[in-house]
Short mmCIF file of C-alpha atoms in Angstrom, two decimals:
data_model
loop_
_atom_site.label_atom_id
_atom_site.label_comp_id
_atom_site.label_asym_id
_atom_site.label_seq_id
_atom_site.Cartn_x
_atom_site.Cartn_y
_atom_site.Cartn_z
CA UNK A 1268 -32.36 5.16 -6.66
CA UNK A 1269 -29.14 4.77 -8.53
CA UNK A 1270 -29.48 3.17 -12.00
CA UNK A 1271 -26.40 1.89 -13.70
CA UNK A 1272 -25.48 3.30 -17.11
CA UNK A 1273 -23.39 1.60 -19.76
CA UNK A 1274 -21.25 2.76 -22.98
CA UNK A 1275 -23.61 2.41 -25.98
CA UNK A 1276 -22.86 0.28 -29.14
CA UNK A 1277 -19.91 1.56 -31.09
CA UNK A 1278 -20.95 3.12 -34.37
CA UNK A 1279 -22.74 5.91 -36.00
CA UNK A 1280 -24.27 8.13 -33.01
CA UNK A 1281 -27.37 8.72 -35.21
CA UNK A 1282 -28.28 5.01 -35.17
CA UNK A 1283 -28.78 4.75 -31.69
CA UNK A 1284 -28.37 6.09 -28.11
CA UNK A 1285 -24.78 6.93 -26.95
CA UNK A 1286 -25.37 4.97 -23.66
CA UNK A 1287 -27.56 2.01 -22.40
CA UNK A 1288 -29.60 2.26 -18.86
CA UNK A 1289 -29.31 -0.85 -16.81
CA UNK A 1290 -31.90 -2.85 -14.93
CA UNK A 1291 -34.70 -0.97 -13.16
CA UNK A 1292 -34.30 2.22 -15.44
CA UNK A 1293 -37.61 1.40 -17.47
CA UNK A 1294 -39.61 0.96 -14.04
CA UNK A 1295 -38.07 4.33 -12.63
CA UNK A 1296 -38.74 5.98 -15.81
CA UNK A 1297 -42.39 4.75 -15.43
CA UNK A 1298 -42.71 6.00 -11.89
CA UNK A 1299 -41.09 9.35 -12.19
CA UNK A 1300 -42.13 10.51 -15.91
CA UNK A 1301 -38.56 11.60 -16.31
CA UNK A 1302 -36.67 10.46 -19.52
CA UNK A 1303 -33.62 9.29 -17.86
CA UNK A 1304 -31.98 8.26 -21.12
CA UNK A 1305 -32.70 11.69 -22.25
CA UNK A 1306 -31.00 13.41 -19.22
CA UNK A 1307 -27.90 11.12 -19.54
CA UNK A 1308 -27.45 12.11 -23.23
CA UNK A 1309 -27.96 15.77 -22.25
CA UNK A 1310 -25.30 15.67 -19.49
CA UNK A 1311 -23.25 13.97 -22.07
CA UNK A 1312 -22.63 10.75 -20.08
CA UNK A 1313 -20.53 8.13 -21.79
CA UNK A 1314 -20.95 5.35 -19.27
CA UNK A 1315 -17.46 5.52 -18.22
CA UNK A 1316 -17.15 3.95 -14.61
CA UNK A 1317 -17.51 6.55 -11.92
CA UNK A 1318 -19.65 9.08 -13.84
CA UNK A 1319 -22.55 10.24 -11.73
CA UNK A 1320 -25.47 12.52 -12.95
CA UNK A 1321 -28.01 13.70 -10.23
CA UNK A 1322 -31.72 13.87 -11.33
CA UNK A 1323 -33.87 15.61 -8.62
CA UNK A 1324 -37.44 14.04 -7.88
CA UNK A 1325 -38.69 16.78 -5.70
CA UNK A 1326 -42.21 15.13 -4.81
CA UNK A 1327 -41.37 11.60 -4.91
CA UNK A 1328 -43.51 9.02 -6.78
CA UNK A 1329 -46.99 7.53 -6.22
CA UNK A 1330 -45.35 4.20 -5.13
CA UNK A 1331 -42.47 5.77 -3.36
CA UNK A 1332 -43.31 9.29 -1.84
CA UNK A 1333 -39.91 9.59 -0.03
CA UNK A 1334 -37.94 9.36 -3.25
CA UNK A 1335 -35.98 12.59 -3.68
CA UNK A 1336 -33.13 11.68 -6.07
CA UNK A 1337 -32.46 9.53 -9.08
CA UNK A 1338 -28.69 8.79 -9.81
CA UNK A 1339 -27.27 7.82 -13.09
CA UNK A 1340 -23.92 5.81 -12.30
CA UNK A 1341 -21.67 4.90 -15.05
CA UNK A 1342 -20.41 1.19 -14.75
CA UNK A 1343 -17.95 0.93 -17.93
CA UNK A 1344 -17.51 -2.46 -18.73
CA UNK A 1345 -19.14 -3.80 -15.75
CA UNK A 1346 -16.25 -5.86 -14.60
CA UNK A 1347 -15.52 -6.30 -10.85
CA UNK A 1348 -13.05 -3.59 -10.84
CA UNK A 1349 -15.51 -1.43 -12.75
CA UNK A 1350 -18.25 -2.17 -10.05
CA UNK A 1351 -15.96 -1.51 -7.21
CA UNK A 1352 -15.28 1.84 -8.39
CA UNK A 1353 -18.74 2.67 -9.43
CA UNK A 1354 -19.97 1.68 -5.74
CA UNK A 1355 -17.32 4.02 -4.47
CA UNK A 1356 -18.78 6.95 -6.84
CA UNK A 1357 -22.33 6.20 -5.66
CA UNK A 1358 -21.26 6.00 -2.03
CA UNK A 1359 -19.88 9.66 -2.35
CA UNK A 1360 -23.14 10.77 -4.14
CA UNK A 1361 -25.25 9.71 -1.41
CA UNK A 1362 -23.30 10.90 1.71
CA UNK A 1363 -25.62 12.07 4.37
CA UNK A 1364 -28.90 10.35 2.87
CA UNK A 1365 -31.04 7.94 4.74
CA UNK A 1366 -31.14 5.13 2.20
CA UNK A 1367 -30.30 4.27 -1.57
CA UNK A 1368 -31.44 1.40 -3.69
CA UNK A 1369 -29.58 0.32 -6.69
CA UNK A 1370 -29.48 -2.26 -9.31
CA UNK A 1371 -25.75 -1.66 -10.17
CA UNK A 1372 -24.37 -5.24 -9.18
CA UNK A 1373 -27.06 -6.95 -11.25
CA UNK A 1374 -25.39 -5.60 -14.68
CA UNK A 1375 -22.28 -7.43 -14.38
CA UNK A 1376 -22.54 -10.50 -16.80
CA UNK A 1377 -22.82 -13.76 -14.65
CA UNK A 1378 -20.83 -16.31 -16.12
CA UNK A 1379 -17.73 -18.64 -15.39
CA UNK A 1380 -15.36 -15.88 -15.93
CA UNK A 1381 -17.14 -13.20 -13.78
CA UNK A 1382 -19.56 -15.25 -11.33
CA UNK A 1383 -22.11 -12.92 -9.91
CA UNK A 1384 -20.81 -13.14 -6.22
CA UNK A 1385 -17.68 -11.49 -7.38
CA UNK A 1386 -19.52 -8.63 -8.93
CA UNK A 1387 -21.66 -8.35 -5.65
CA UNK A 1388 -18.46 -8.29 -3.55
CA UNK A 1389 -16.80 -5.87 -5.75
CA UNK A 1390 -19.55 -3.51 -5.42
CA UNK A 1391 -20.19 -4.04 -1.80
CA UNK A 1392 -16.62 -3.28 -1.05
CA UNK A 1393 -16.37 0.01 -3.13
CA UNK A 1394 -19.53 1.28 -1.62
CA UNK A 1395 -18.23 0.63 1.84
CA UNK A 1396 -14.65 2.06 1.63
CA UNK A 1397 -15.81 5.09 -0.64
CA UNK A 1398 -18.03 5.95 2.30
CA UNK A 1399 -14.96 5.86 4.93
CA UNK A 1400 -14.38 8.68 7.26
CA UNK A 1401 -12.88 9.36 10.63
CA UNK A 1402 -13.21 12.62 12.71
CA UNK A 1403 -12.36 14.04 16.26
CA UNK A 1404 -14.37 17.16 15.56
CA UNK A 1405 -16.04 18.80 18.24
CA UNK A 1406 -18.76 19.72 15.62
CA UNK A 1407 -19.34 16.35 14.42
CA UNK A 1408 -18.35 14.61 11.27
CA UNK A 1409 -18.50 16.62 7.83
CA UNK A 1410 -20.26 13.78 6.23
CA UNK A 1411 -21.84 10.39 7.35
CA UNK A 1412 -22.11 7.41 5.33
CA UNK A 1413 -25.52 6.68 3.69
CA UNK A 1414 -27.32 4.82 6.44
CA UNK A 1415 -28.77 1.98 4.26
CA UNK A 1416 -28.08 0.53 0.93
CA UNK A 1417 -30.72 -1.71 -0.70
CA UNK A 1418 -29.28 -3.82 -3.48
CA UNK A 1419 -31.95 -4.88 -6.11
CA UNK A 1420 -31.37 -8.52 -7.41
CA UNK A 1421 -33.13 -10.52 -10.19
CA UNK A 1422 -36.34 -12.22 -9.25
CA UNK A 1423 -35.50 -15.57 -7.27
CA UNK A 1424 -31.85 -14.57 -6.56
CA UNK A 1425 -32.55 -13.44 -3.14
CA UNK A 1426 -31.50 -16.61 -1.05
CA UNK A 1427 -28.71 -17.49 -3.32
CA UNK A 1428 -27.11 -13.81 -2.85
CA UNK A 1429 -27.29 -13.95 0.93
CA UNK A 1430 -24.17 -15.90 1.57
CA UNK A 1431 -22.15 -13.85 -1.29
CA UNK A 1432 -23.56 -10.70 0.51
CA UNK A 1433 -22.45 -11.76 3.92
CA UNK A 1434 -18.69 -12.67 2.39
CA UNK A 1435 -18.88 -9.20 0.65
CA UNK A 1436 -19.59 -7.23 4.02
CA UNK A 1437 -16.99 -9.20 5.78
CA UNK A 1438 -14.14 -8.37 3.24
CA UNK A 1439 -15.41 -4.73 2.95
CA UNK A 1440 -15.56 -4.29 6.53
CA UNK A 1441 -11.99 -5.85 6.85
CA UNK A 1442 -10.69 -3.07 4.87
CA UNK A 1443 -12.82 -0.43 6.94
CA UNK A 1444 -11.24 -1.95 10.14
CA UNK A 1445 -7.83 -1.87 9.07
CA UNK A 1446 -8.29 1.89 7.59
CA UNK A 1447 -9.50 2.77 10.86
CA UNK A 1448 -7.10 1.29 13.05
CA UNK A 1449 -4.42 2.93 11.07
CA UNK A 1450 -6.27 6.36 11.38
CA UNK A 1451 -6.59 6.61 14.91
CA UNK A 1452 -3.98 9.30 16.25
CA UNK A 1453 -1.17 7.97 18.38
CA UNK A 1454 -1.84 10.05 21.38
CA UNK A 1455 -4.43 7.23 21.84
CA UNK A 1456 -3.02 4.58 19.82
CA UNK A 1457 -0.02 2.90 21.56
CA UNK A 1458 0.78 -0.71 22.01
CA UNK A 1459 -1.40 -1.28 24.91
CA UNK A 1460 -4.05 0.22 23.16
CA UNK A 1461 -3.63 -1.92 20.17
CA UNK A 1462 -3.55 -4.88 22.32
CA UNK A 1463 -6.87 -3.91 23.81
CA UNK A 1464 -8.27 -3.78 20.21
CA UNK A 1465 -7.10 -7.31 19.56
CA UNK A 1466 -8.68 -8.57 22.82
CA UNK A 1467 -12.06 -6.83 21.77
CA UNK A 1468 -11.64 -8.55 18.37
CA UNK A 1469 -10.93 -11.94 19.94
CA UNK A 1470 -13.94 -11.85 22.02
CA UNK A 1471 -16.33 -10.75 19.09
CA UNK A 1472 -14.76 -13.17 16.56
CA UNK A 1473 -14.12 -16.27 18.97
CA UNK A 1474 -10.54 -16.27 18.53
CA UNK A 1475 -7.85 -17.20 21.36
CA UNK A 1476 -5.57 -14.11 22.29
CA UNK A 1477 -2.46 -13.71 24.28
CA UNK A 1478 -0.35 -10.56 24.93
CA UNK A 1479 3.22 -10.41 26.10
CA UNK A 1480 3.87 -7.13 28.29
CA UNK A 1481 7.31 -5.62 28.47
CA UNK A 1482 8.47 -7.83 31.20
CA UNK A 1483 7.50 -10.99 29.19
CA UNK A 1484 9.19 -9.91 26.40
CA UNK A 1485 12.30 -9.05 28.14
CA UNK A 1486 12.31 -12.47 30.02
CA UNK A 1487 11.64 -14.54 26.73
CA UNK A 1488 14.35 -12.63 24.69
CA UNK A 1489 12.31 -10.67 22.16
CA UNK A 1490 15.32 -8.30 21.86
CA UNK A 1491 14.18 -6.55 18.65
CA UNK A 1492 10.65 -5.39 20.12
CA UNK A 1493 12.10 -4.61 23.46
CA UNK A 1494 14.94 -2.51 21.87
CA UNK A 1495 12.70 -0.53 19.59
CA UNK A 1496 9.97 -0.12 22.34
CA UNK A 1497 12.43 1.07 25.28
CA UNK A 1498 12.81 4.79 24.20
CA UNK A 1499 9.05 5.45 24.61
CA UNK A 1500 6.83 6.05 27.58
CA UNK A 1501 4.31 3.58 26.54
CA UNK A 1502 6.14 0.05 26.59
CA UNK A 1503 5.94 -2.47 23.69
CA UNK A 1504 3.52 -5.54 23.40
CA UNK A 1505 3.41 -8.49 21.28
CA UNK A 1506 0.07 -9.58 20.36
CA UNK A 1507 -1.13 -13.03 19.19
CA UNK A 1508 -4.56 -14.16 18.12
CA UNK A 1509 -5.40 -17.98 16.92
CA UNK A 1510 -8.09 -18.80 14.65
CA UNK A 1511 -9.36 -22.49 14.05
CA UNK A 1512 -12.32 -23.42 11.77
CA UNK A 1513 -15.46 -24.09 13.66
CA UNK A 1514 -16.82 -27.52 13.94
CA UNK A 1515 -13.57 -29.19 13.38
CA UNK A 1516 -12.24 -31.81 16.01
CA UNK A 1517 -8.90 -31.30 18.04
CA UNK A 1518 -7.50 -34.14 16.22
CA UNK A 1519 -8.64 -32.69 12.75
CA UNK A 1520 -7.35 -29.35 13.61
CA UNK A 1521 -3.76 -30.48 14.11
CA UNK A 1522 -3.81 -31.68 10.59
CA UNK A 1523 -4.95 -28.81 9.04
CA UNK A 1524 -2.32 -26.38 7.25
CA UNK A 1525 -1.16 -23.43 9.54
CA UNK A 1526 -0.76 -19.91 8.36
CA UNK A 1527 1.22 -17.41 10.40
CA UNK A 1528 0.42 -13.90 9.57
CA UNK A 1529 2.81 -11.19 11.06
CA UNK A 1530 2.11 -7.47 10.88
CA UNK A 1531 4.25 -4.61 11.79
CA UNK A 1532 2.78 -2.49 14.74
CA UNK A 1533 4.91 0.62 15.19
CA UNK A 1534 2.00 2.90 16.59
CA UNK A 1535 4.36 5.81 15.92
CA UNK A 1536 7.53 6.35 14.12
CA UNK A 1537 9.91 9.31 14.79
CA UNK A 1538 12.67 7.59 13.42
CA UNK A 1539 14.38 7.29 16.92
CA UNK A 1540 17.77 9.04 17.35
CA UNK A 1541 18.04 8.61 13.59
CA UNK A 1542 15.17 11.20 13.45
CA UNK A 1543 12.77 11.55 10.46
CA UNK A 1544 12.44 15.15 8.76
CA UNK A 1545 9.21 16.88 10.02
CA UNK A 1546 7.36 16.38 6.95
CA UNK A 1547 8.22 12.76 6.82
CA UNK A 1548 6.99 12.12 10.61
CA UNK A 1549 3.18 13.47 10.11
CA UNK A 1550 1.97 10.46 8.67
CA UNK A 1551 3.72 8.08 10.98
CA UNK A 1552 0.74 7.17 13.16
CA UNK A 1553 -0.31 4.73 10.06
CA UNK A 1554 3.24 2.83 10.48
CA UNK A 1555 1.39 0.02 12.13
CA UNK A 1556 -0.62 -0.53 8.92
CA UNK A 1557 0.54 -4.17 8.64
CA UNK A 1558 -0.50 -4.94 12.22
CA UNK A 1559 -4.02 -3.21 11.39
CA UNK A 1560 -4.13 -5.57 8.28
CA UNK A 1561 -3.35 -8.66 10.36
CA UNK A 1562 -5.99 -7.71 13.07
CA UNK A 1563 -8.57 -7.06 10.61
CA UNK A 1564 -8.00 -10.05 8.63
CA UNK A 1565 -8.27 -12.30 11.72
CA UNK A 1566 -11.56 -10.65 12.86
CA UNK A 1567 -13.30 -11.75 9.44
CA UNK A 1568 -11.80 -15.25 8.93
CA UNK A 1569 -14.84 -17.10 10.60
CA UNK A 1570 -17.26 -14.86 8.55
CA UNK A 1571 -15.58 -16.12 5.46
CA UNK A 1572 -15.42 -19.88 6.61
CA UNK A 1573 -11.58 -19.89 6.27
CA UNK A 1574 -10.71 -23.75 6.25
CA UNK A 1575 -7.16 -23.79 7.80
CA UNK A 1576 -5.68 -22.68 10.97
CA UNK A 1577 -4.38 -19.07 11.01
CA UNK A 1578 -2.17 -17.43 13.68
CA UNK A 1579 -1.75 -13.49 13.67
CA UNK A 1580 1.23 -11.86 15.33
CA UNK A 1581 1.64 -8.24 15.83
CA UNK A 1582 4.81 -7.09 17.46
CA UNK A 1583 3.68 -3.34 18.66
CA UNK A 1584 6.14 -0.65 19.66
CA UNK A 1585 6.61 3.03 19.68
CA UNK A 1586 9.76 4.35 18.02
CA UNK A 1587 10.51 7.33 20.18
CA UNK A 1588 13.20 9.69 21.32
CA UNK A 1589 14.71 9.70 24.80
CA UNK A 1590 17.59 8.92 26.88
CA UNK A 1591 16.57 5.28 26.83
CA UNK A 1592 16.26 4.90 22.96
CA UNK A 1593 18.31 2.54 20.65
CA UNK A 1594 21.57 4.36 19.54
CA UNK A 1595 23.08 4.00 16.08
CA UNK A 1596 25.78 1.30 16.87
CA UNK A 1597 23.90 -0.79 19.40
CA UNK A 1598 23.65 -4.40 19.14
CA UNK A 1599 20.46 -6.33 20.02
CA UNK A 1600 19.84 -10.25 20.20
CA UNK A 1601 16.55 -11.26 18.70
CA UNK A 1602 14.32 -14.01 19.76
CA UNK A 1603 16.27 -17.23 18.84
CA UNK A 1604 19.71 -15.65 19.27
CA UNK A 1605 20.78 -13.65 16.03
CA UNK A 1606 22.20 -10.38 16.40
CA UNK A 1607 21.71 -7.25 14.69
CA UNK A 1608 23.97 -4.19 14.75
CA UNK A 1609 21.47 -0.96 14.59
CA UNK A 1610 23.47 1.45 12.31
CA UNK A 1611 20.09 3.34 11.72
CA UNK A 1612 17.31 3.41 14.37
CA UNK A 1613 14.82 4.36 11.53
CA UNK A 1614 15.17 0.97 10.08
CA UNK A 1615 13.14 -0.32 13.01
CA UNK A 1616 10.21 -2.25 11.45
CA UNK A 1617 12.48 -5.14 10.48
CA UNK A 1618 13.84 -5.44 14.08
CA UNK A 1619 10.26 -6.07 15.57
CA UNK A 1620 9.30 -8.27 12.76
CA UNK A 1621 12.64 -10.36 13.01
CA UNK A 1622 11.50 -11.44 16.57
CA UNK A 1623 7.78 -12.40 15.54
CA UNK A 1624 9.01 -14.34 12.60
CA UNK A 1625 11.77 -16.28 14.41
CA UNK A 1626 9.24 -17.05 17.07
CA UNK A 1627 6.84 -18.33 14.66
CA UNK A 1628 9.02 -20.39 12.80
CA UNK A 1629 10.36 -22.12 15.71
CA UNK A 1630 7.56 -22.23 18.04
CA UNK A 1631 4.38 -22.39 15.96
CA UNK A 1632 4.89 -25.04 13.44
CA UNK A 1633 3.88 -23.05 10.51
CA UNK A 1634 3.05 -24.44 6.82
CA UNK A 1635 3.45 -20.84 5.38
CA UNK A 1636 4.60 -17.33 6.93
CA UNK A 1637 3.35 -14.05 5.52
CA UNK A 1638 4.43 -10.82 6.94
CA UNK A 1639 2.77 -7.28 6.07
CA UNK A 1640 4.62 -4.01 6.75
CA UNK A 1641 5.03 -0.35 5.73
CA UNK A 1642 8.70 -1.19 5.71
CA UNK A 1643 10.54 0.80 2.99
CA UNK A 1644 10.67 4.10 1.27
CA UNK A 1645 12.49 2.51 -1.53
CA UNK A 1646 9.11 0.52 -2.20
CA UNK A 1647 7.42 3.95 -2.79
CA UNK A 1648 10.21 5.12 -5.18
CA UNK A 1649 9.89 1.88 -7.32
CA UNK A 1650 6.18 1.73 -7.50
CA UNK A 1651 4.37 4.92 -6.79
CA UNK A 1652 1.28 5.02 -4.80
CA UNK A 1653 -1.18 2.59 -6.38
CA UNK A 1654 0.88 -0.83 -6.31
CA UNK A 1655 2.30 -2.81 -3.14
CA UNK A 1656 5.42 -4.87 -3.54
CA UNK A 1657 6.01 -8.32 -2.26
CA UNK A 1658 8.67 -10.93 -2.22
CA UNK A 1659 8.05 -14.60 -2.06
CA UNK A 1660 10.14 -17.70 -1.78
CA UNK A 1661 7.57 -20.02 -3.35
CA UNK A 1662 6.20 -19.30 -6.84
CA UNK A 1663 2.73 -20.97 -5.74
CA UNK A 1664 2.34 -18.73 -2.93
CA UNK A 1665 3.47 -15.68 -5.09
CA UNK A 1666 0.82 -16.53 -7.63
CA UNK A 1667 -1.94 -17.04 -5.11
CA UNK A 1668 -1.28 -13.60 -3.39
CA UNK A 1669 -0.91 -11.80 -6.84
CA UNK A 1670 -4.30 -13.30 -8.20
CA UNK A 1671 -5.98 -12.34 -4.82
CA UNK A 1672 -4.59 -8.87 -5.14
CA UNK A 1673 -5.87 -8.30 -8.27
CA UNK A 1674 -9.39 -9.74 -7.66
CA UNK A 1675 -9.60 -7.63 -4.30
CA UNK A 1676 -8.24 -4.49 -5.87
CA UNK A 1677 -5.24 -4.38 -3.83
CA UNK A 1678 -2.71 -5.20 -6.47
CA UNK A 1679 0.90 -6.34 -5.94
CA UNK A 1680 4.17 -6.50 -7.91
CA UNK A 1681 6.60 -9.22 -7.29
CA UNK A 1682 10.21 -8.42 -6.50
CA UNK A 1683 13.22 -10.75 -6.43
CA UNK A 1684 15.19 -11.93 -3.26
CA UNK A 1685 18.49 -11.72 -5.17
CA UNK A 1686 21.08 -13.48 -3.20
CA UNK A 1687 23.78 -11.08 -4.75
CA UNK A 1688 22.86 -8.30 -2.39
CA UNK A 1689 23.46 -10.48 0.71
CA UNK A 1690 26.87 -9.33 1.46
CA UNK A 1691 25.52 -5.86 1.92
CA UNK A 1692 23.89 -7.08 5.41
CA UNK A 1693 27.43 -7.68 6.74
CA UNK A 1694 28.15 -6.19 9.99
CA UNK A 1695 31.67 -6.11 11.71
CA UNK A 1696 30.32 -6.90 15.15
CA UNK A 1697 26.86 -8.77 14.75
CA UNK A 1698 25.48 -11.23 12.48
CA UNK A 1699 23.75 -8.43 10.44
CA UNK A 1700 23.60 -4.73 9.88
CA UNK A 1701 20.00 -3.34 9.91
CA UNK A 1702 20.13 -0.82 7.51
CA UNK A 1703 22.35 -2.40 4.57
CA UNK A 1704 21.51 0.49 1.81
CA UNK A 1705 20.48 0.07 -1.59
CA UNK A 1706 18.32 -1.48 -3.11
CA UNK A 1707 16.34 -0.79 0.06
CA UNK A 1708 13.36 -2.99 -0.30
CA UNK A 1709 15.24 -6.01 -1.47
CA UNK A 1710 18.06 -5.80 1.35
CA UNK A 1711 15.22 -5.26 3.97
CA UNK A 1712 13.49 -8.62 2.53
CA UNK A 1713 17.15 -10.35 2.73
CA UNK A 1714 17.20 -9.30 6.34
CA UNK A 1715 13.99 -10.68 7.07
CA UNK A 1716 14.37 -13.90 5.51
CA UNK A 1717 17.11 -15.13 7.77
CA UNK A 1718 14.33 -15.29 10.64
CA UNK A 1719 11.86 -17.69 8.52
CA UNK A 1720 13.62 -20.71 9.31
CA UNK A 1721 13.37 -21.66 5.50
CA UNK A 1722 9.86 -22.03 5.42
CA UNK A 1723 7.60 -20.92 2.47
CA UNK A 1724 7.33 -17.21 3.21
CA UNK A 1725 5.96 -13.96 1.56
CA UNK A 1726 6.86 -10.45 2.43
CA UNK A 1727 4.46 -7.60 1.76
CA UNK A 1728 6.06 -4.32 1.71
CA UNK A 1729 3.23 -2.10 1.45
CA UNK A 1730 4.98 1.33 2.18
CA UNK A 1731 4.25 2.42 -1.40
CA UNK A 1732 0.49 2.10 -0.59
CA UNK A 1733 0.49 3.34 3.08
CA UNK A 1734 -1.01 6.47 2.35
CA UNK A 1735 -3.72 8.00 0.04
CA UNK A 1736 -2.95 11.67 -1.07
CA UNK A 1737 -6.15 12.22 -2.98
CA UNK A 1738 -9.30 10.59 -3.43
CA UNK A 1739 -9.30 7.88 -5.97
CA UNK A 1740 -12.11 5.23 -6.39
CA UNK A 1741 -12.50 3.29 -3.12
CA UNK A 1742 -9.35 5.01 -1.81
CA UNK A 1743 -10.00 7.67 0.72
CA UNK A 1744 -7.47 10.59 1.86
CA UNK A 1745 -5.24 9.31 4.70
CA UNK A 1746 -3.80 5.82 5.80
CA UNK A 1747 -5.06 3.12 3.29
CA UNK A 1748 -5.56 -0.21 5.27
CA UNK A 1749 -4.18 -1.95 2.12
CA UNK A 1750 -3.86 -5.60 2.44
CA UNK A 1751 -6.92 -7.08 4.23
CA UNK A 1752 -8.97 -7.51 1.22
CA UNK A 1753 -6.52 -9.35 -0.64
CA UNK A 1754 -5.37 -11.50 2.28
CA UNK A 1755 -9.18 -12.37 2.78
CA UNK A 1756 -9.76 -13.07 -0.64
CA UNK A 1757 -6.95 -15.53 -0.88
CA UNK A 1758 -7.91 -17.06 2.75
CA UNK A 1759 -11.61 -17.49 1.67
CA UNK A 1760 -10.72 -20.13 -0.83
CA UNK A 1761 -11.50 -23.70 -0.35
CA UNK A 1762 -7.67 -24.62 -0.24
CA UNK A 1763 -5.45 -21.37 0.05
CA UNK A 1764 -2.16 -23.18 0.60
CA UNK A 1765 -2.70 -25.75 -1.77
CA UNK A 1766 0.49 -26.56 -3.60
CA UNK A 1767 2.81 -24.61 -1.31
CA UNK A 1768 5.59 -26.90 -0.39
CA UNK A 1769 8.29 -26.64 2.27
CA UNK A 1770 11.51 -28.41 0.97
#
């Protein structure tokens, strides 16, 4: 059992305890006969978020003979961000156990600023993602997540909490799915495998699915996807998933706003003939994180009751080295006719995204376009590894994404689409150069903007947060899967596209 621990009142320590125990503590003290407050003070707990103290209960209790461990878990100020981090700390503390019961979400102040469902959502996401693990070891996993988490709720609130719990599990599960897809090694994960995953998602979630193979891509003019993928023994794919709100008539569906999500799906990136240094290539199985985020988001839309139409596109290719690979100086023709001179084959993500964006803008009649990609190293230089970058042509769209990121624990920082750098895209032989130089994140965004048809558009460059180098709160070492939670937090609202206008 896990009990929340909060910081005590500020003042003279001689006037009261240094920490406070949350709901359920009194019952646990009575059952076990252990002075848990005394233990917390002996361990010098402060109530800071993420603190964990273990208290063995060797023989259980009269009412719970299987109880073997009591946990004291710091929750700080009990804000959603604190409860998310407390959930992750709890998850790590109870790995390999059968079950844990906790009242941690109940400690949050329930009010208009922090409704109870937000606290529950944050705790569940933290607990799920703090448990994440992936292995291909012959001996089995080093650790397994706790098999069951029981959340104690105030009397009479169980029925009211069920929809919030289902939403929380859907959002946390999407984060897990995105992280898992990005972590799968690329000797399995190629474009065809990713398309197979999309087909499984479509069947389970009631989505429509279409996959273009290399012949269809060639014949329909997707020159960016074909060009990047032609150097690989595993040919490229374009994946399309379509979500429609259930219970909506065909006529009503046509009147709904339509969002198109585009996710970069480079299943491995050698850099092509502009080859990456060896150390920089090691983590490139995760260069399809944007595609993983889109697939995970699409899979969870029905569970959240998303009220708008959403289409997900994942241009998937492997950027490999071979005699048929793109060469520096080649010119490719994208879907719709715009041409690009490829002066750096390691700037391949924008080439596949350009095709998908152009197709979406011209053929799908979207209200809003949003793309997600681990696109530029420049973003990592600018922001470090805890904040993602984004660009947007509409202030309302930018505000919605930024707010959703803060709520979900996937923060974003907005960058300018500064037109003064547009001239750096110039090519002597094509409409644009794919490697326009610094400032790299901005010139990449300007390159993509030409394919959006003037629609309201946001570009999430998550290269800064694509990898996690050491465990931190709900983030586990390896590919992060950053972005699914923020997109679902946004799309789970009653009117996610309200106020966004196409000039």
